[in-house]
mmCIF file of C-alpha atoms in Angstrom:
data_model
loop_
_atom_site.group_PDB
_atom_site.id
_atom_site.type_symbol
_atom_site.label_atom_id
_atom_site.label_comp_id
_atom_site.label_asym_id
_atom_site.label_seq_id
_atom_site.Cartn_x
_atom_site.Cartn_y
_atom_site.Cartn_z
ATOM 1 C CA ALA A 471 -12.822 -15.098 16.160
ATOM 2 C CA PRO A 472 -15.689 -14.299 18.588
ATOM 3 C CA HIS A 473 -17.907 -12.746 15.910
ATOM 4 C CA ARG A 474 -17.951 -15.972 13.934
ATOM 5 C CA LEU A 475 -20.256 -18.588 15.418
ATOM 6 C CA PHE A 476 -18.707 -21.523 13.617
ATOM 7 C CA ALA A 477 -15.544 -19.849 12.431
ATOM 8 C CA LEU A 478 -12.906 -22.585 12.593
ATOM 9 C CA PRO A 479 -14.776 -25.565 11.120
ATOM 10 C CA THR A 480 -16.443 -23.413 8.495
ATOM 11 C CA LEU A 481 -13.283 -21.652 7.342
ATOM 12 C CA LEU A 482 -11.138 -24.774 7.549
ATOM 13 C CA ARG A 483 -13.507 -26.641 5.255
ATOM 14 C CA PHE A 484 -13.544 -23.607 2.978
ATOM 15 C CA ALA A 485 -9.726 -23.422 2.805
ATOM 16 C CA LEU A 486 -9.166 -27.144 2.260
ATOM 17 C CA GLY A 487 -11.955 -27.452 -0.332
ATOM 18 C CA PHE A 488 -10.896 -24.220 -1.984
ATOM 19 C CA MET A 489 -7.289 -25.236 -2.296
ATOM 20 C CA GLN A 490 -8.338 -28.521 -3.862
ATOM 21 C CA ALA A 491 -10.874 -26.993 -6.266
ATOM 22 C CA ALA A 492 -9.432 -23.592 -7.276
ATOM 23 C CA SER A 493 -7.196 -25.036 -9.961
ATOM 24 C CA SER A 494 -9.902 -27.107 -11.663
ATOM 25 C CA SER A 495 -10.409 -24.429 -14.327
ATOM 26 C CA THR A 496 -6.677 -24.408 -15.113
ATOM 27 C CA ALA A 497 -5.955 -28.115 -14.883
ATOM 28 C CA ASP A 498 -3.551 -27.975 -17.812
ATOM 29 C CA ALA A 499 -1.064 -25.939 -15.745
ATOM 30 C CA VAL A 500 1.902 -27.505 -14.003
ATOM 31 C CA VAL A 501 3.653 -26.547 -10.803
ATOM 32 C CA GLY A 502 7.275 -26.575 -11.893
ATOM 33 C CA ARG A 503 10.697 -26.699 -10.280
ATOM 34 C CA GLY A 504 11.688 -23.676 -8.320
ATOM 35 C CA GLY A 505 14.537 -21.276 -9.041
ATOM 36 C CA GLY A 506 13.894 -21.119 -12.738
ATOM 37 C CA GLY A 507 15.201 -24.608 -13.351
ATOM 38 C CA GLY A 508 13.705 -27.864 -14.469
ATOM 39 C CA SER A 509 10.680 -28.236 -16.681
ATOM 40 C CA ALA A 510 10.313 -24.559 -17.330
ATOM 41 C CA GLY A 511 13.268 -24.886 -19.761
ATOM 42 C CA CYS A 512 12.077 -28.002 -21.605
ATOM 43 C CA GLU A 513 11.911 -27.609 -25.372
ATOM 44 C CA ASP A 514 8.856 -29.855 -25.562
ATOM 45 C CA PRO A 515 6.509 -28.868 -22.688
ATOM 46 C CA SER A 516 4.031 -31.583 -23.681
ATOM 47 C CA THR A 517 6.382 -34.156 -22.178
ATOM 48 C CA ILE A 518 6.030 -32.753 -18.659
ATOM 49 C CA THR A 519 4.482 -35.367 -16.409
ATOM 50 C CA CYS A 520 2.945 -34.894 -12.996
ATOM 51 C CA ALA A 521 4.838 -36.902 -10.347
ATOM 52 C CA ILE A 522 1.545 -37.819 -8.587
ATOM 53 C CA CYS A 523 -1.135 -38.515 -11.206
ATOM 54 C CA PHE A 524 1.312 -39.093 -14.144
ATOM 55 C CA ASP A 525 -0.763 -37.000 -16.537
ATOM 56 C CA ASP A 526 1.037 -34.831 -19.076
ATOM 57 C CA PHE A 527 0.674 -31.037 -18.950
ATOM 58 C CA SER A 528 1.936 -28.014 -20.761
ATOM 59 C CA GLU A 529 2.119 -24.776 -18.749
ATOM 60 C CA VAL A 530 4.604 -24.512 -15.882
ATOM 61 C CA THR A 531 4.146 -22.364 -12.798
ATOM 62 C CA GLU A 532 7.360 -21.623 -10.908
ATOM 63 C CA LEU A 533 7.315 -22.258 -7.142
ATOM 64 C CA PRO A 534 9.406 -20.890 -4.313
ATOM 65 C CA CYS A 535 11.062 -24.220 -3.409
ATOM 66 C CA HIS A 536 13.896 -25.867 -5.314
ATOM 67 C CA CYS A 537 12.399 -29.323 -5.912
ATOM 68 C CA LYS A 538 13.294 -31.276 -9.030
ATOM 69 C CA ILE A 539 9.773 -32.638 -9.313
ATOM 70 C CA ASP A 540 6.806 -31.493 -11.398
ATOM 71 C CA TYR A 541 3.219 -31.418 -10.151
ATOM 72 C CA CYS A 542 0.053 -30.491 -11.946
ATOM 73 C CA ASN A 543 -1.982 -27.734 -10.209
ATOM 74 C CA ARG A 544 -4.660 -30.104 -8.999
ATOM 75 C CA CYS A 545 -2.211 -32.516 -7.331
ATOM 76 C CA TRP A 546 -0.135 -29.714 -5.871
ATOM 77 C CA ASP A 547 -3.131 -27.964 -4.378
ATOM 78 C CA ARG A 548 -4.450 -31.202 -2.985
ATOM 79 C CA ALA A 549 -1.080 -32.003 -1.395
ATOM 80 C CA LEU A 550 -0.945 -28.576 0.238
ATOM 81 C CA ALA A 551 -4.495 -28.942 1.510
ATOM 82 C CA GLN A 552 -3.696 -32.401 2.931
ATOM 83 C CA SER A 553 -0.629 -30.998 4.605
ATOM 84 C CA MET A 554 -2.645 -28.156 6.113
ATOM 85 C CA ASN A 555 -5.141 -30.682 7.413
ATOM 86 C CA ASN A 556 -2.525 -33.098 8.852
ATOM 87 C CA VAL A 557 0.177 -30.910 10.305
ATOM 88 C CA GLY A 558 -1.362 -27.412 10.386
ATOM 89 C CA ALA A 559 0.882 -25.911 7.665
ATOM 90 C CA ALA A 560 1.087 -26.015 3.897
ATOM 91 C CA ARG A 561 4.323 -27.862 2.931
ATOM 92 C CA CYS A 562 5.793 -29.000 -0.349
ATOM 93 C CA PRO A 563 5.176 -32.770 -0.640
ATOM 94 C CA THR A 564 8.805 -33.360 -1.633
ATOM 95 C CA CYS A 565 11.195 -31.069 0.180
ATOM 96 C CA ARG A 566 8.713 -30.208 3.001
ATOM 97 C CA CYS A 567 9.546 -26.487 2.951
ATOM 98 C CA LYS A 568 6.726 -24.236 4.165
ATOM 99 C CA VAL A 569 4.640 -22.636 1.394
ATOM 100 C CA ARG A 570 2.600 -19.463 1.826
ATOM 101 C CA VAL A 571 -0.719 -19.628 -0.068
ATOM 102 C CA ASP A 572 -2.463 -16.508 -1.265
ATOM 103 C CA PHE A 573 -5.390 -15.924 -3.621
ATOM 104 C CA ASP A 574 -5.094 -13.525 -6.544
ATOM 105 C CA ALA A 575 -8.605 -12.072 -6.855
ATOM 106 C CA GLU A 576 -7.862 -10.431 -10.245
ATOM 107 C CA ARG A 577 -6.743 -13.626 -11.928
ATOM 108 C CA CYS A 578 -8.946 -15.839 -9.736
ATOM 109 C CA ARG A 579 -6.135 -18.288 -8.914
ATOM 110 C CA LEU A 580 -3.886 -19.410 -6.062
ATOM 111 C CA MET A 581 -0.408 -17.913 -5.673
ATOM 112 C CA PHE A 582 2.534 -19.443 -3.836
ATOM 113 C CA SER A 583 5.610 -18.076 -2.115
ATOM 114 C CA ARG A 584 8.072 -19.249 0.519
ATOM 115 C CA GLU A 585 6.685 -19.055 4.054
ATOM 116 C CA THR A 586 9.093 -17.241 6.410
ATOM 117 C CA ASP A 587 7.572 -17.942 9.851
ATOM 118 C CA ASP A 588 9.396 -20.249 12.275
ATOM 119 C CA ILE A 589 6.293 -21.781 13.809
ATOM 120 C CA PRO A 590 6.621 -25.565 14.244
ATOM 121 C CA ASP A 591 3.832 -27.711 12.810
ATOM 122 C CA PHE A 592 1.883 -30.490 14.519
ATOM 123 C CA HIS A 593 4.428 -33.145 13.410
ATOM 124 C CA GLU A 594 7.274 -31.210 15.004
ATOM 125 C CA LEU A 595 5.298 -30.569 18.155
ATOM 126 C CA ASN A 596 4.490 -34.263 18.502
ATOM 127 C CA GLN A 597 8.168 -35.119 18.131
ATOM 128 C CA ARG A 598 9.089 -32.657 20.892
ATOM 129 C CA ALA A 599 6.336 -34.048 23.131
ATOM 130 C CA ALA A 600 7.629 -37.566 22.597
ATOM 131 C CA ALA A 601 11.167 -36.429 23.419
ATOM 132 C CA ILE A 602 9.938 -34.878 26.702
ATOM 133 C CA ARG A 603 8.170 -38.107 27.620
ATOM 134 C CA ASP A 604 11.340 -40.112 26.888
ATOM 135 C CA LYS A 605 13.319 -37.789 29.211
ATOM 136 C CA GLU A 606 10.762 -38.326 31.946
ATOM 137 C CA LYS A 607 11.110 -42.082 31.652
ATOM 138 C CA ARG A 608 14.896 -41.881 31.888
ATOM 139 C CA ARG A 609 14.634 -39.564 34.876
ATOM 140 C CA GLY A 610 12.324 -41.838 36.791
ATOM 141 C CA GLN A 611 9.042 -40.384 35.476
ATOM 142 C CA GLY A 612 10.200 -36.838 36.234
ATOM 143 C CA ARG A 613 8.991 -36.797 39.858
ATOM 144 C CA GLY A 614 11.875 -34.834 41.236
ATOM 145 C CA ARG A 615 11.868 -31.201 42.241
ATOM 146 C CA GLY A 616 15.376 -30.378 41.121
ATOM 147 C CA SER A 617 16.728 -28.799 37.921
ATOM 148 C CA ALA A 618 15.468 -31.700 35.772
ATOM 149 C CA SER A 619 11.909 -31.016 36.857
ATOM 150 C CA ARG A 620 12.238 -27.303 36.183
ATOM 151 C CA GLU A 621 13.675 -28.037 32.756
ATOM 152 C CA ARG A 622 10.744 -30.332 31.953
ATOM 153 C CA ASP A 623 8.255 -27.687 33.073
ATOM 154 C CA ALA A 624 9.937 -25.078 30.907
ATOM 155 C CA GLU A 625 9.855 -27.393 27.886
ATOM 156 C CA MET A 626 6.191 -28.186 28.423
ATOM 157 C CA HIS A 627 5.383 -24.451 28.812
ATOM 158 C CA GLN A 628 7.183 -23.650 25.502
ATOM 159 C CA LEU A 629 5.421 -26.589 23.815
ATOM 160 C CA GLU A 630 2.015 -25.268 24.847
ATOM 161 C CA LYS A 631 2.946 -21.745 23.628
ATOM 162 C CA ASP A 632 4.076 -23.068 20.273
ATOM 163 C CA HIS A 633 0.869 -25.108 19.965
ATOM 164 C CA GLU A 634 -1.162 -21.934 20.531
ATOM 165 C CA ARG A 635 0.960 -20.071 17.957
ATOM 166 C CA LEU A 636 0.353 -22.772 15.380
ATOM 167 C CA LEU A 637 -3.434 -22.784 15.927
ATOM 168 C CA LYS A 638 -3.472 -18.993 15.651
ATOM 169 C CA ALA A 639 -1.319 -19.028 12.516
ATOM 170 C CA ARG A 640 -3.515 -21.700 10.866
ATOM 171 C CA ASP A 641 -6.630 -19.681 11.585
ATOM 172 C CA GLU A 642 -4.983 -16.608 10.140
ATOM 173 C CA VAL A 643 -4.106 -18.442 6.907
ATOM 174 C CA ILE A 644 -7.676 -19.637 6.514
ATOM 175 C CA GLU A 645 -9.104 -16.225 7.311
ATOM 176 C CA ARG A 646 -6.662 -14.566 4.904
ATOM 177 C CA LEU A 647 -7.672 -16.863 2.026
ATOM 178 C CA ALA A 648 -11.328 -16.206 2.752
ATOM 179 C CA GLN A 649 -10.832 -12.429 2.778
ATOM 180 C CA GLN A 650 -8.667 -12.471 -0.352
ATOM 181 C CA ALA A 651 -11.357 -14.370 -2.229
ATOM 182 C CA VAL A 652 -14.164 -11.899 -1.371
ATOM 183 C CA PRO A 653 -13.508 -9.401 -4.233
ATOM 184 C CA ALA A 654 -13.509 -12.238 -6.797
ATOM 185 C CA GLN A 655 -16.664 -13.741 -5.337
ATOM 186 C CA VAL A 656 -18.442 -10.348 -5.422
ATOM 187 C CA ARG A 657 -17.378 -9.905 -9.061
ATOM 188 C CA ILE A 658 -18.646 -13.414 -10.000
ATOM 189 C CA LEU A 659 -22.039 -12.691 -8.404
ATOM 190 C CA LYS A 660 -22.318 -9.349 -10.160
ATOM 191 C CA GLN A 661 -21.506 -11.056 -13.484
ATOM 192 C CA HIS A 662 -24.224 -13.592 -12.736
ATOM 193 C CA THR A 663 -26.720 -10.778 -12.220
ATOM 194 C CA GLU A 664 -25.609 -9.203 -15.553
ATOM 195 C CA ARG A 665 -26.197 -12.541 -17.337
ATOM 196 C CA ASN A 666 -29.619 -12.916 -15.637
ATOM 197 C CA PRO A 667 -31.267 -9.457 -15.628
ATOM 198 C CA SER A 668 -34.688 -11.085 -15.062
ATOM 199 C CA LEU A 669 -33.658 -11.675 -11.416
ATOM 200 C CA LEU A 670 -33.521 -7.917 -10.865
ATOM 201 C CA ASP A 671 -36.992 -7.679 -12.366
ATOM 202 C CA VAL A 672 -38.213 -10.239 -9.772
ATOM 203 C CA VAL A 673 -36.757 -8.075 -7.002
ATOM 204 C CA LYS A 674 -38.379 -4.883 -8.343
ATOM 205 C CA ASP A 675 -41.717 -6.348 -9.366
ATOM 206 C CA PRO A 676 -42.186 -9.996 -8.363
ATOM 207 C CA GLU A 677 -45.914 -10.065 -9.226
ATOM 208 C CA GLY A 678 -45.349 -8.734 -12.730
ATOM 209 C CA SER A 679 -42.222 -10.803 -13.369
ATOM 210 C CA LEU A 680 -43.960 -14.044 -12.393
ATOM 211 C CA ALA A 681 -47.242 -13.210 -14.084
ATOM 212 C CA GLU A 682 -46.846 -16.002 -16.589
ATOM 213 C CA VAL A 683 -46.322 -18.591 -13.846
ATOM 214 C CA SER A 684 -49.616 -20.219 -12.950
ATOM 215 C CA SER A 685 -50.939 -20.126 -9.373
ATOM 216 C CA LYS A 686 -50.786 -23.923 -9.356
ATOM 217 C CA ASP A 687 -47.072 -23.893 -10.159
ATOM 218 C CA LEU A 688 -46.490 -21.188 -7.523
ATOM 219 C CA GLN A 689 -48.289 -23.407 -5.016
ATOM 220 C CA GLY A 690 -45.757 -26.118 -5.881
ATOM 221 C CA HIS A 691 -42.882 -23.769 -5.173
ATOM 222 C CA ILE A 692 -44.409 -22.766 -1.856
ATOM 223 C CA GLU A 693 -44.621 -26.408 -0.871
ATOM 224 C CA ALA A 694 -41.003 -26.905 -1.929
ATOM 225 C CA LEU A 695 -40.102 -24.118 0.485
ATOM 226 C CA ASP A 696 -42.069 -25.800 3.279
ATOM 227 C CA GLY A 697 -44.608 -22.964 3.133
ATOM 228 C CA GLN A 698 -48.389 -23.109 3.305
ATOM 229 C CA CYS A 699 -51.143 -21.595 1.217
ATOM 230 C CA ASP A 700 -54.829 -22.436 0.822
ATOM 231 C CA ALA A 701 -55.600 -24.198 -2.427
ATOM 232 C CA GLY A 702 -58.281 -21.696 -3.377
ATOM 233 C CA ALA A 703 -56.311 -18.568 -2.440
ATOM 234 C CA ASP A 704 -56.287 -15.657 -4.850
ATOM 235 C CA ARG A 705 -53.204 -14.555 -6.706
ATOM 236 C CA ALA A 706 -52.188 -11.864 -4.143
ATOM 237 C CA LYS A 707 -52.331 -14.322 -1.258
ATOM 238 C CA VAL A 708 -50.362 -16.890 -3.239
ATOM 239 C CA MET A 709 -47.601 -14.324 -3.940
ATOM 240 C CA GLN A 710 -47.536 -13.292 -0.295
ATOM 241 C CA ALA A 711 -47.246 -16.924 0.760
ATOM 242 C CA LEU A 712 -44.337 -17.381 -1.704
ATOM 243 C CA ARG A 713 -42.698 -14.284 -0.303
ATOM 244 C CA ASP A 714 -43.078 -15.523 3.291
ATOM 245 C CA ALA A 715 -41.835 -19.020 2.473
ATOM 246 C CA ALA A 716 -38.806 -17.705 0.573
ATOM 247 C CA GLY A 717 -37.694 -15.446 3.423
ATOM 248 C CA GLY A 718 -40.160 -12.611 3.863
ATOM 249 C CA TYR A 719 -38.983 -10.058 1.275
ATOM 250 C CA ASP A 720 -38.914 -9.618 -2.465
ATOM 251 C CA GLY A 721 -35.173 -10.267 -2.771
ATOM 252 C CA ALA A 722 -35.715 -13.677 -1.224
ATOM 253 C CA ILE A 723 -38.089 -14.586 -4.051
ATOM 254 C CA ALA A 724 -35.427 -13.623 -6.584
ATOM 255 C CA SER A 725 -32.895 -15.699 -4.639
ATOM 256 C CA TYR A 726 -35.145 -18.707 -4.717
ATOM 257 C CA TRP A 727 -35.945 -18.177 -8.402
ATOM 258 C CA ALA A 728 -32.244 -18.209 -9.244
ATOM 259 C CA PHE A 729 -32.191 -21.651 -7.760
ATOM 260 C CA ALA A 730 -35.554 -23.046 -8.953
ATOM 261 C CA GLY A 731 -35.993 -21.187 -12.233
ATOM 262 C CA GLY A 732 -33.965 -23.716 -14.231
ATOM 263 C CA GLY A 733 -31.460 -21.097 -15.438
ATOM 264 C CA ASP A 734 -27.901 -20.212 -14.674
ATOM 265 C CA VAL A 735 -26.989 -21.101 -11.079
ATOM 266 C CA PRO A 736 -24.563 -18.761 -9.195
ATOM 267 C CA LYS A 737 -20.970 -20.068 -8.930
ATOM 268 C CA CYS A 738 -18.473 -20.076 -6.084
ATOM 269 C CA VAL A 739 -15.003 -18.574 -6.564
ATOM 270 C CA CYS A 740 -13.667 -22.130 -6.776
ATOM 271 C CA GLY A 741 -15.794 -22.816 -9.844
ATOM 272 C CA ALA A 742 -18.421 -25.091 -8.205
ATOM 273 C CA ALA A 743 -22.091 -24.262 -8.363
ATOM 274 C CA PHE A 744 -23.725 -22.846 -5.251
ATOM 275 C CA LYS A 745 -26.601 -24.670 -3.625
ATOM 276 C CA ARG A 746 -29.459 -22.752 -2.010
ATOM 277 C CA MET A 747 -30.397 -23.917 1.460
ATOM 278 C CA THR A 748 -32.954 -22.642 3.976
ATOM 279 C CA GLY A 749 -31.739 -21.502 7.366
ATOM 280 C CA PRO A 750 -32.971 -24.666 9.173
ATOM 281 C CA GLN A 751 -31.370 -26.848 6.443
ATOM 282 C CA ARG A 752 -28.044 -25.027 6.863
ATOM 283 C CA LEU A 753 -28.176 -25.529 10.627
ATOM 284 C CA LEU A 754 -28.873 -29.283 10.201
ATOM 285 C CA LYS A 755 -25.973 -29.507 7.712
ATOM 286 C CA TYR A 756 -23.657 -27.931 10.244
ATOM 287 C CA LEU A 757 -24.774 -30.261 13.017
ATOM 288 C CA ASP A 758 -24.328 -33.303 10.759
ATOM 289 C CA GLY A 759 -20.668 -32.361 10.318
ATOM 290 C CA ALA A 760 -19.998 -31.130 13.820
ATOM 291 C CA ILE A 761 -21.573 -34.069 15.685
ATOM 292 C CA PRO A 762 -21.523 -37.035 13.243
ATOM 293 C CA ASN A 763 -21.866 -39.560 16.031
ATOM 294 C CA ILE A 764 -25.175 -38.086 17.253
ATOM 295 C CA PRO A 765 -27.994 -39.114 14.815
ATOM 296 C CA ARG A 766 -30.693 -36.754 13.698
ATOM 297 C CA GLY A 767 -33.924 -37.213 15.624
ATOM 298 C CA SER A 768 -32.177 -38.224 18.850
ATOM 299 C CA GLU A 769 -32.906 -36.322 22.026
ATOM 300 C CA ARG A 770 -29.369 -34.897 22.234
ATOM 301 C CA PHE A 771 -29.409 -33.781 18.591
ATOM 302 C CA GLU A 772 -32.685 -31.948 19.092
ATOM 303 C CA GLN A 773 -31.343 -30.281 22.241
ATOM 304 C CA LEU A 774 -28.327 -28.959 20.346
ATOM 305 C CA ARG A 775 -30.444 -27.841 17.402
ATOM 306 C CA GLN A 776 -32.804 -25.893 19.663
ATOM 307 C CA GLN A 777 -29.911 -24.409 21.636
ATOM 308 C CA LEU A 778 -28.248 -23.097 18.510
ATOM 309 C CA SER A 779 -31.399 -21.834 16.888
ATOM 310 C CA LYS A 780 -33.013 -20.218 19.911
ATOM 311 C CA ASP A 781 -31.575 -16.837 18.959
ATOM 312 C CA GLY A 782 -33.008 -17.093 15.388
ATOM 313 C CA LYS A 783 -29.655 -17.666 13.728
ATOM 314 C CA SER A 784 -28.816 -20.368 11.191
ATOM 315 C CA GLY A 785 -25.185 -20.586 12.311
ATOM 316 C CA ALA A 786 -23.957 -19.442 8.913
ATOM 317 C CA VAL A 787 -21.741 -16.382 8.468
ATOM 318 C CA CYS A 788 -21.797 -14.565 5.119
ATOM 319 C CA ASP A 789 -18.252 -14.627 3.648
ATOM 320 C CA VAL A 790 -18.927 -11.297 1.913
ATOM 321 C CA CYS A 791 -20.581 -9.065 4.577
ATOM 322 C CA GLU A 792 -19.559 -11.027 7.703
ATOM 323 C CA LYS A 793 -23.120 -10.991 9.038
ATOM 324 C CA GLN A 794 -25.123 -13.875 10.360
ATOM 325 C CA PRO A 795 -28.386 -14.215 8.405
ATOM 326 C CA PRO A 796 -31.489 -14.968 10.343
ATOM 327 C CA LEU A 797 -32.812 -18.513 10.539
ATOM 328 C CA SER A 798 -35.701 -17.469 8.271
ATOM 329 C CA CYS A 799 -33.316 -16.455 5.519
ATOM 330 C CA ALA A 800 -31.925 -18.836 2.906
ATOM 331 C CA VAL A 801 -28.199 -19.020 2.238
ATOM 332 C CA TRP A 802 -26.098 -20.160 -0.703
#
């Protein structure tokens, strides 16, 4: 999407990581045989064994396909994520039927149903491309201008259209998962604030809330934020330097304190802990993943970094408000 600077790589990593991690809090659940059969009817659920990791599980979740295989949630999600990565569509690892993946924000878990689209995946497209190449060889490299050449052109045109459809469908799946997760993520962040009311106090009155923190310790936090402050500065100047280093506003101090205060760290919807990063750090992280063959410090790396940061943006897009925070603002 045009409004997302790094939409595809960011959301693709989100979807793949999310699908692998979302079931970690319910690892005792099992993905069971579809159609109401199989393990769901076992008298002793403790004997259910995952076909991939061979661990025993208890709770069975019915799936849309009719496989006679049992998977634990973690292995099932990882298989779907790998399928999405390899062929552009989530498929059952056994019967290969397409699976639609949605996120239930109320229960904070992935939901599965049978996918009804007829869009071929990358594997099918590669097979069709190979078949076209074989035809060209049999026809003398397809150099003619007759009906065979027109047929080949029509097949190539349809192949290109299906490839575009697949890319669009994959982006829509990733975007859908991201949007479905937003309500749960907002709820988790609000619950974090309720558990840590002192953070609101930092927003409202940072000077008063941090009154017990020595100026020397605040100087250390300023240095950790790559800020600067004279060693002999008075308290007001120290607080202003902390505010500037954190992002330029009181809420940024609270954001930093949630990370550096040694308390409860905000969590992602997948259950993992968030990590706070400055805008420049976030931009470097993106470049490390986007151009792994270009080392930091090289002339080309610096050119790309300066090109992407010249408008004051970090390259990140908030998954809640869809806005790009400025380079001076930290992100989680």
